[in-house]
Coordinates of C-alpha atoms and ligand atoms in Angstrom, one line a residue:
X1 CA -0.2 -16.3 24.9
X2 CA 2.5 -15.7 22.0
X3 CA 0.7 -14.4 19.1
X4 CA 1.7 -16.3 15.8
X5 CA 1.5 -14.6 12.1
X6 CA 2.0 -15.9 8.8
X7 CA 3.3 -12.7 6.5
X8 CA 2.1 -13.7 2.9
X9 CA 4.2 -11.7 0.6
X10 CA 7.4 -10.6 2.5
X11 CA 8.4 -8.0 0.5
X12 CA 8.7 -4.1 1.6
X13 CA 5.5 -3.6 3.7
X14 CA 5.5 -7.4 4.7
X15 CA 9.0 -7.9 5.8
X16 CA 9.2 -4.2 7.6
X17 CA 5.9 -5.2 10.1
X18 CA 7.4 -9.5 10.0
X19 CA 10.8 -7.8 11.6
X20 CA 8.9 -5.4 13.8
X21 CA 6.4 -8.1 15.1
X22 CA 9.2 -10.2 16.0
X23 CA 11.3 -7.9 18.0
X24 CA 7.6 -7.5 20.4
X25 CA 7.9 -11.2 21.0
X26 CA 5.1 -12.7 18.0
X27 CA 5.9 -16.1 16.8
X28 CA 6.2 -15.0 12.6
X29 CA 6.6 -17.1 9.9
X30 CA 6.9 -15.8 6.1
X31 CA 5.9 -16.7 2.9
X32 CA 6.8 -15.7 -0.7
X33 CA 7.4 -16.4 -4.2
X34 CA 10.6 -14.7 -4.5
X35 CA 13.0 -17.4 -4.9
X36 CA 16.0 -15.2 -4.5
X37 CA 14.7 -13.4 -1.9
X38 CA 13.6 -16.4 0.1
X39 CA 16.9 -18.2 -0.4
X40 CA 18.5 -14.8 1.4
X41 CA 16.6 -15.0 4.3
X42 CA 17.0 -18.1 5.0
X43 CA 21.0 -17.1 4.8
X44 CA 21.4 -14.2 6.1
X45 CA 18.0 -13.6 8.1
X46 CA 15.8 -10.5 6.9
X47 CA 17.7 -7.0 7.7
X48 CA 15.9 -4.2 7.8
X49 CA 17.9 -1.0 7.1
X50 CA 17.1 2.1 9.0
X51 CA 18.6 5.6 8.9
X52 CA 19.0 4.8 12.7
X53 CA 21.1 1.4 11.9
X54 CA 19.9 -2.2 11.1
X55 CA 17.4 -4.6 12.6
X56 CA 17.9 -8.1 11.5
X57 CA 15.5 -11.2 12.2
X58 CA 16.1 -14.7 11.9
X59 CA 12.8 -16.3 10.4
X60 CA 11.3 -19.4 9.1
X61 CA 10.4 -18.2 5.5
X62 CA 9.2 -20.7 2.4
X63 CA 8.0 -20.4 -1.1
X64 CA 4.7 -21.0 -1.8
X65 CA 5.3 -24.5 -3.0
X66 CA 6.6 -25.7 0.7
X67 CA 4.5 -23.4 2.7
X68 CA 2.6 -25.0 5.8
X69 CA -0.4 -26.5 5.5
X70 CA -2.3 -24.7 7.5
X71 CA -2.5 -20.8 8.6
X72 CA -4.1 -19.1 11.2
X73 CA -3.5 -15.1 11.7
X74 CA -2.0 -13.6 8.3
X75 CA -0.9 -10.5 7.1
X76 CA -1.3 -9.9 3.5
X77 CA 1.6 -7.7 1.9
X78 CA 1.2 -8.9 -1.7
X79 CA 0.7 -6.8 -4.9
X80 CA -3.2 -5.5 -5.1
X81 CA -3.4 -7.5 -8.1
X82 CA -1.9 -10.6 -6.4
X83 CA -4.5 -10.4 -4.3
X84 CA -7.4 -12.6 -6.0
X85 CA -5.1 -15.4 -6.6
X86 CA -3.2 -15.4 -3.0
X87 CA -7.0 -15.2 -1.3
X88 CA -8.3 -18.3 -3.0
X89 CA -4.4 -20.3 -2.4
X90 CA -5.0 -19.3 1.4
X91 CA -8.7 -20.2 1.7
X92 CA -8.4 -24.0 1.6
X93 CA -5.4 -23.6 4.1
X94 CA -7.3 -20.8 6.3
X95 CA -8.0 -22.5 9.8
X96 CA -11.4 -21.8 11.5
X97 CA -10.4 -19.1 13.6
X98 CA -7.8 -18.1 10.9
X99 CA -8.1 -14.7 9.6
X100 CA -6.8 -12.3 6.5
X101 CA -5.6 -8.6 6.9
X102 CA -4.9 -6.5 4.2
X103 CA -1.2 -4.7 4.6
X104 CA -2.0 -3.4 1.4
X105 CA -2.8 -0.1 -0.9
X106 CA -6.2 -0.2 -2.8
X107 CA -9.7 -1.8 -1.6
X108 CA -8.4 -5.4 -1.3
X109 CA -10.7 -6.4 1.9
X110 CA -13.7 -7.6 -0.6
X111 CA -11.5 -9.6 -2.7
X112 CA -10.2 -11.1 0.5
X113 CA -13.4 -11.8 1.9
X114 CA -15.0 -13.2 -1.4
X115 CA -12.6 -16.1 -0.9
X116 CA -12.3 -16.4 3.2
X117 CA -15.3 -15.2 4.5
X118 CA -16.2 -11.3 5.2
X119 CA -16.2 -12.7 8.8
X120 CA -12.4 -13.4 8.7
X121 CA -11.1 -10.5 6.8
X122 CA -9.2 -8.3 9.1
X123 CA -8.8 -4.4 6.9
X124 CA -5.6 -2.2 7.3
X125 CA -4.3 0.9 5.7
X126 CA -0.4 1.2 5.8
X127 CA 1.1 4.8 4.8
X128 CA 4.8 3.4 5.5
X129 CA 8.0 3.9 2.9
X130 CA 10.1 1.2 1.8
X131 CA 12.1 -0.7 -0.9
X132 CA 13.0 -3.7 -1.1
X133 CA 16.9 -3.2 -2.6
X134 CA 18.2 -6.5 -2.8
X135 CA 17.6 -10.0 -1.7
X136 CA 16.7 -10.5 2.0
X137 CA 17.0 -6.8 2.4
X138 CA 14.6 -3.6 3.0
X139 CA 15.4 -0.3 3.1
X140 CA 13.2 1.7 5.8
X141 CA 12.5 5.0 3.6
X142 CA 10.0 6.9 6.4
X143 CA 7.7 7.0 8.9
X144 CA 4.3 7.1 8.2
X145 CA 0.6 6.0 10.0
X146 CA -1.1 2.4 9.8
X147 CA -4.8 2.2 10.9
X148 CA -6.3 -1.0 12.0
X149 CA -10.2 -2.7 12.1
X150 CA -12.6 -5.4 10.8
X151 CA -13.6 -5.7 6.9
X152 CA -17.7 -6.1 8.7
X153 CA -18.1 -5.0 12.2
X154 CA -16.6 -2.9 15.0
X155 CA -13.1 -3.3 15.9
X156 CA -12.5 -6.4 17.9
X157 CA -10.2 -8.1 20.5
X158 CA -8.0 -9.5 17.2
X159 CA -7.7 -6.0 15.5
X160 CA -6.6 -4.6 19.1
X161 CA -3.9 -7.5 19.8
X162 CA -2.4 -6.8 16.1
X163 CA -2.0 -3.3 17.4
X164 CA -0.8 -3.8 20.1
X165 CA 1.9 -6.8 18.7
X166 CA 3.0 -3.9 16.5
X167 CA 4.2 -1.9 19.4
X168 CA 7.8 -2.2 18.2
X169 CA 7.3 -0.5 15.1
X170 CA 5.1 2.6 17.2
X171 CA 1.2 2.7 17.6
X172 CA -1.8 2.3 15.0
X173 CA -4.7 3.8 15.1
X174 CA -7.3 1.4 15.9
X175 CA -10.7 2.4 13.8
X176 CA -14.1 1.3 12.9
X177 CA -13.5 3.4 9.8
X178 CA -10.5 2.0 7.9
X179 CA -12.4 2.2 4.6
X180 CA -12.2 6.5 5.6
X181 CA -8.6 5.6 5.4
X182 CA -8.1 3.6 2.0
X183 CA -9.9 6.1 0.2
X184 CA -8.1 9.0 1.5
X185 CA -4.7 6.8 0.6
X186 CA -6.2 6.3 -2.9
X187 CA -6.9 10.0 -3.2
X188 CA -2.8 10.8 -2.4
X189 CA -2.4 7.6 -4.1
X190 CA -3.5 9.0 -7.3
X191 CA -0.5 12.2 -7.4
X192 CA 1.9 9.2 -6.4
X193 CA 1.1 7.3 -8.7
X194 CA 1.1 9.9 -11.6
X195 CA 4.7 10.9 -10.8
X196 CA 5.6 7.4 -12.1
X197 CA 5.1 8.8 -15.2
X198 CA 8.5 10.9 -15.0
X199 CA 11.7 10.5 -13.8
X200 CA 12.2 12.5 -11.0
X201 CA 11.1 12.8 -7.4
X202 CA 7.5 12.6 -6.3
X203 CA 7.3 15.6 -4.0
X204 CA 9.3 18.2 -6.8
X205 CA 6.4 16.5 -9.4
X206 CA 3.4 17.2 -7.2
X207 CA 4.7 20.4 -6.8
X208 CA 5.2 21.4 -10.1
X209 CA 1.8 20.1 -12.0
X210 CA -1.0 21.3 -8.9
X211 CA -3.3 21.6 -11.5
X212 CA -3.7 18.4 -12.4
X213 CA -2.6 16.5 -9.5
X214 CA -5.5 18.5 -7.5
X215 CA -8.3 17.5 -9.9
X216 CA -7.0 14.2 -10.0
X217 CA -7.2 14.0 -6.2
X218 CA -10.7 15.7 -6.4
X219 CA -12.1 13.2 -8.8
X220 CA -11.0 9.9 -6.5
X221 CA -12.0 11.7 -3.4
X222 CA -15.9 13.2 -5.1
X223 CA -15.9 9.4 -5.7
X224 CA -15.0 8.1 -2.2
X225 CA -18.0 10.8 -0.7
X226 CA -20.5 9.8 -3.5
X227 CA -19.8 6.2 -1.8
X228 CA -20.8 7.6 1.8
X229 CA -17.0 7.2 3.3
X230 CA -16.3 9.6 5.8
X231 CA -12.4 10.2 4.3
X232 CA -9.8 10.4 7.0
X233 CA -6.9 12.8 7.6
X234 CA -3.5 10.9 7.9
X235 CA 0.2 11.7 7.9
X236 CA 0.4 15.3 6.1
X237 CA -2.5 14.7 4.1
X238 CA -5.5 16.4 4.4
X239 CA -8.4 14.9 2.3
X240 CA -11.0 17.7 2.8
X241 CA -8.8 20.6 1.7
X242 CA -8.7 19.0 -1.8
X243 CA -12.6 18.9 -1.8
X244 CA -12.6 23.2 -1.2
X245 CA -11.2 25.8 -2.8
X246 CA -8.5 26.0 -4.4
X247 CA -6.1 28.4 -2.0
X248 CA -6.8 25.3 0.7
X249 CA -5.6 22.6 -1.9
X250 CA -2.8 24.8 -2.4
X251 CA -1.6 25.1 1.5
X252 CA -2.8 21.2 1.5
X253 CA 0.2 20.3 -0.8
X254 CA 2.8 22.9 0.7
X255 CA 2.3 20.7 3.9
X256 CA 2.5 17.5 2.4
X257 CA 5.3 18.3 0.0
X258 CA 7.6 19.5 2.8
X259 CA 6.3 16.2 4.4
X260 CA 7.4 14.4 1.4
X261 CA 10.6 15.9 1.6
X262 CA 11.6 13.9 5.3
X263 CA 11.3 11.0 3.5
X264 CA 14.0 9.3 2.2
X265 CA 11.8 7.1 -0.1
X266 CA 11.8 9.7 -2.9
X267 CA 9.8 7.4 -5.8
X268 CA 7.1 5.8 -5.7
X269 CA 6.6 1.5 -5.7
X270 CA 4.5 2.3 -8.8
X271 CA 7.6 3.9 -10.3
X272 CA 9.4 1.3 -8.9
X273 CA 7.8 -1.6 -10.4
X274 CA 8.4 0.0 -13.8
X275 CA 11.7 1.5 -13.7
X276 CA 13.6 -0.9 -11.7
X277 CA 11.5 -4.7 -11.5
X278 CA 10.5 -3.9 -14.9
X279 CA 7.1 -5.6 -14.2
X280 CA 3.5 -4.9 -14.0
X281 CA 1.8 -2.3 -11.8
X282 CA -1.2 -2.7 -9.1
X283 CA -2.3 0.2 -11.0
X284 CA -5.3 -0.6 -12.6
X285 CA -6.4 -2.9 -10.1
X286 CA -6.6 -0.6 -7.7
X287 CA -7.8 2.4 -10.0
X288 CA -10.4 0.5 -12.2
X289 CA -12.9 0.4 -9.3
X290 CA -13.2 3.9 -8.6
X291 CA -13.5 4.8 -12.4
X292 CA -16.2 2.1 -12.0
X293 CA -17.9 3.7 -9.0
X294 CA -18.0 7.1 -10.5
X295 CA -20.0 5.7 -13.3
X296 CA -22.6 4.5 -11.1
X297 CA -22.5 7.9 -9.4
X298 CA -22.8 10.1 -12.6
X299 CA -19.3 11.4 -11.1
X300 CA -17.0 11.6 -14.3
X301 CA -13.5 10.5 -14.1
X302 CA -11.6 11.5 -17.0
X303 CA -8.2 11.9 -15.5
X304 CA -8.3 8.9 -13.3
X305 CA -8.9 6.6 -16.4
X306 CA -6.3 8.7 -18.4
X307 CA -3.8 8.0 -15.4
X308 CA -4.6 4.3 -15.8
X309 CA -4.6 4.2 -19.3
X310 CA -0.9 6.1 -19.4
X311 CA 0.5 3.9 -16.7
X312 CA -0.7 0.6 -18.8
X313 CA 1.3 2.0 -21.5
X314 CA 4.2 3.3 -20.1
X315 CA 4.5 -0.4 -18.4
X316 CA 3.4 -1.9 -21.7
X317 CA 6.6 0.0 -23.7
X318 CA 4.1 2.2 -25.5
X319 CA 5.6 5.5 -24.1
X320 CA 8.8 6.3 -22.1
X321 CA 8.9 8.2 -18.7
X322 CA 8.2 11.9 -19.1
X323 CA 7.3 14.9 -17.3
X324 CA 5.4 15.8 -20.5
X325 CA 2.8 13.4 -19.6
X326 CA 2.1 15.5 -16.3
X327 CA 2.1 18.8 -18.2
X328 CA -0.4 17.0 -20.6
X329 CA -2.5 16.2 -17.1
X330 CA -2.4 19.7 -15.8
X331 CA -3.9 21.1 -19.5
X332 CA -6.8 18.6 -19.2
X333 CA -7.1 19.9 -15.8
X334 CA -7.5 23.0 -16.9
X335 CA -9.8 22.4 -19.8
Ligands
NDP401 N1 6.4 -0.2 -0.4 C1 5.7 0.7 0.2 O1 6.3 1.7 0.8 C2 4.2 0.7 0.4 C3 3.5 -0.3 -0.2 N2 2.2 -0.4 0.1 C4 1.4 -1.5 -0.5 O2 1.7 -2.7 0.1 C5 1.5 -3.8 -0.8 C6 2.8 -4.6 -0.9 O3 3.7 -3.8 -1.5 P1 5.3 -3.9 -1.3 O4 5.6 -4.5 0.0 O5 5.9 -2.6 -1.7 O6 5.6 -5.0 -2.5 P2 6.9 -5.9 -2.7 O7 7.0 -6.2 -4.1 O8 8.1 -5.3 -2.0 O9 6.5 -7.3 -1.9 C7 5.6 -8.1 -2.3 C8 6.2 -9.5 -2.2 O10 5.1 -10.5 -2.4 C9 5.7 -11.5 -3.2 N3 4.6 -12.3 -3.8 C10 4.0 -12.2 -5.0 N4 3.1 -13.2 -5.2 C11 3.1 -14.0 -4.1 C12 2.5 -15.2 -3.7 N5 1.6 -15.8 -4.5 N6 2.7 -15.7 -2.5 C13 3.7 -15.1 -1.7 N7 4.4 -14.0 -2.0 C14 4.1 -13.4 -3.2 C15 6.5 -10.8 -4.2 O11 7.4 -11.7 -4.9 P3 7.7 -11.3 -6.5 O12 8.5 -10.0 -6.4 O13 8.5 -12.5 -6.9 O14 6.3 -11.1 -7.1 C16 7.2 -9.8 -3.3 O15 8.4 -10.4 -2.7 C17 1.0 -3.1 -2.1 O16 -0.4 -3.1 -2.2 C18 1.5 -1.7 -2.0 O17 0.8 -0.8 -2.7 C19 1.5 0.5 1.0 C20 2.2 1.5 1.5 C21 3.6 1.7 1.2
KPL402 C1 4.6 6.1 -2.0 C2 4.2 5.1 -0.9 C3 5.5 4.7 -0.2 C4 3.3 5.7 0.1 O1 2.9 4.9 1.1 C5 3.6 3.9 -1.6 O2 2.4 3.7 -1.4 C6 4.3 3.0 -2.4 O3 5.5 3.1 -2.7 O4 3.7 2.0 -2.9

């Protein structure tokens, strides 16, 4: 039988795997609130530019407004702090053996289920690169590793036919342990994230301020053990080697700067939001919960809230983009 997707929010992440699961045969419809965007897919199709050349779909895609009335397998690709409001606009439209997953970065699963049922919350950790650079149009900016499972319970026949309906865009890992993955992602997530505070490249800035973007990526991850996760290894990053000494941390970001470097997605979406949408971040929305974990560990997080905090104002106008702000990180490290 054809599988059939709805992609809520067909931006970067959602368009890349809408394109993907259509070239492996799914039936995919899409769904978002850019108008502009929405009015060039239904023109021109949805291209997705690789270094290798183009793919281009032809799919049924409305705003939220005309949007069917009722969904059954969707893939969630919205901004984490979309995520609250897009749960409880799919809940009433969710059929019975409908189901949620989370394309996104942060801990978005709960939010999901709080709305849908735990039962029908599908969670997903995505390490891809792209940019949406104009209407109807994503720019494929590197390879990188998805893992698929359930929000509550082992992996099951839906997670393993998403897997394998992704085939056309290469293989997933299939896990009981996605959480392992999401907090490993927010651990790199946090140096990715701080390079939005400059101008520049995110592999040159992790390479020049270690100090702090190591004891940022200690914090999340003494977090995400305190929590009992089991972190997981992806891509080039290494989660354990941040949690030893600090030679290993070192050789930890020589691999996954010259990982960085085969990427042709240089900045980050946080820096993206900011410098070039000139909108809001998912920042604190996906940050805020592990500053709030560590409390209730005893595990203190100064330079995740500071990272929050700066990024708030930086988005807010209250500061400009500066590498300062990472030297400033790398003395508090040190303090
Ligand atoms: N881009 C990347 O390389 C990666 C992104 N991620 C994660 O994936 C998630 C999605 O990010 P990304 O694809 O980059 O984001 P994009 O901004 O490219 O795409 C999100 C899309 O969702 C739309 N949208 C917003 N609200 C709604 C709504 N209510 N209903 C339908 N559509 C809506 C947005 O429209 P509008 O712009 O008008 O708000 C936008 O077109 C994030 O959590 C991100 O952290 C993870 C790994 C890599
Ligand atoms: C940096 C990247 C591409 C890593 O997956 C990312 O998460 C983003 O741009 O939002």
């Amino acid at each position: 039988m054809t599988s059939q997707y709805t992609i809520v929010g067909a931006g970067a992440i959602g368009g890349t795997l809408a394109v993907h699961l259509h070239l492996a045969g799914a039936d995919v419809q899409l769904i978002d609130a850019d108008a502009a965007h929405v009015a060039a897919v239904r023109e021109h199709g949805l291209r997705i530019e690789q270094p290798s050349g183009a793919l281009l779909a032809n799919l049924p895609i409305s705003t939220p407004d005309d949007a069917p009335e009722q969904l059954g397998a969707v893939l969630l690709a919205v901004k984490a702090q979309a995520t609250d409001g897009v749960a409880a606009w799919i809940a009433p439209r969710l059929a019975d053996d409908g189901w949620v997953a989370s394309m996104q970065n942060g801990l978005n699963e709960a939010t999901i289920a709080s709305h849908v049922g735990a039962d029908r919350t599908v969670a997903a950790f995505v390490d891809l690169f792209a940019d949406v650079i104009g209407p109807g149009v994503v720019q494929d900016g590197g390879i990188g590793a998805i893992a698929l499972g359930e929000h509550a319970g082992p992996v099951s026949d839906r997670v393993r036919t998403l897997a394998h309906d992704l085939r056309h865009w290469g293989e997933p890992i299939v896990t009981d342990n996605v959480d392992g993955f999401l907090w490993s992602k927010l651990g790199f997530g946090a140096m990715l994230v701080a390079t939005a505070l400059a101008d520049a490249d995110m592999g040159d800035l992790i390479d020049r301020h270690r100090r702090g973007m190591h004891a940022l990526v200690r914090e999340v991850l003494s977090v995400a053990t305190a929590e009992g996760i089991a972190l997981e290894g992806f891509d080039a990053f290494v989660p354990g080697d941040y949690l030893a000494g600090a030679a290993e941390a070192d050789a930890a970001t020589d691999g996954l700067v010259a990982w960085l470097a085969t990427q042709t997605k240089k900045r980050s979406g946080i820096w993206r939001d900011i410098a070039v949408r000139g909108r809001r971040t998912e920042v604190p929305t996906q940050y805020g919960p592990v500053v709030a974990a560590g409390q209730r560990h005893g595990i203190p997080t100064p330079l995740t809230a500071w990272l929050v905090d700066a990024i708030v104002r930086l988005e807010t106008g209250a500061i400009a983009m500066d590498e300062a702000h990472l030297a400033e990180l790398d003395g508090m490290a040190a303090a």
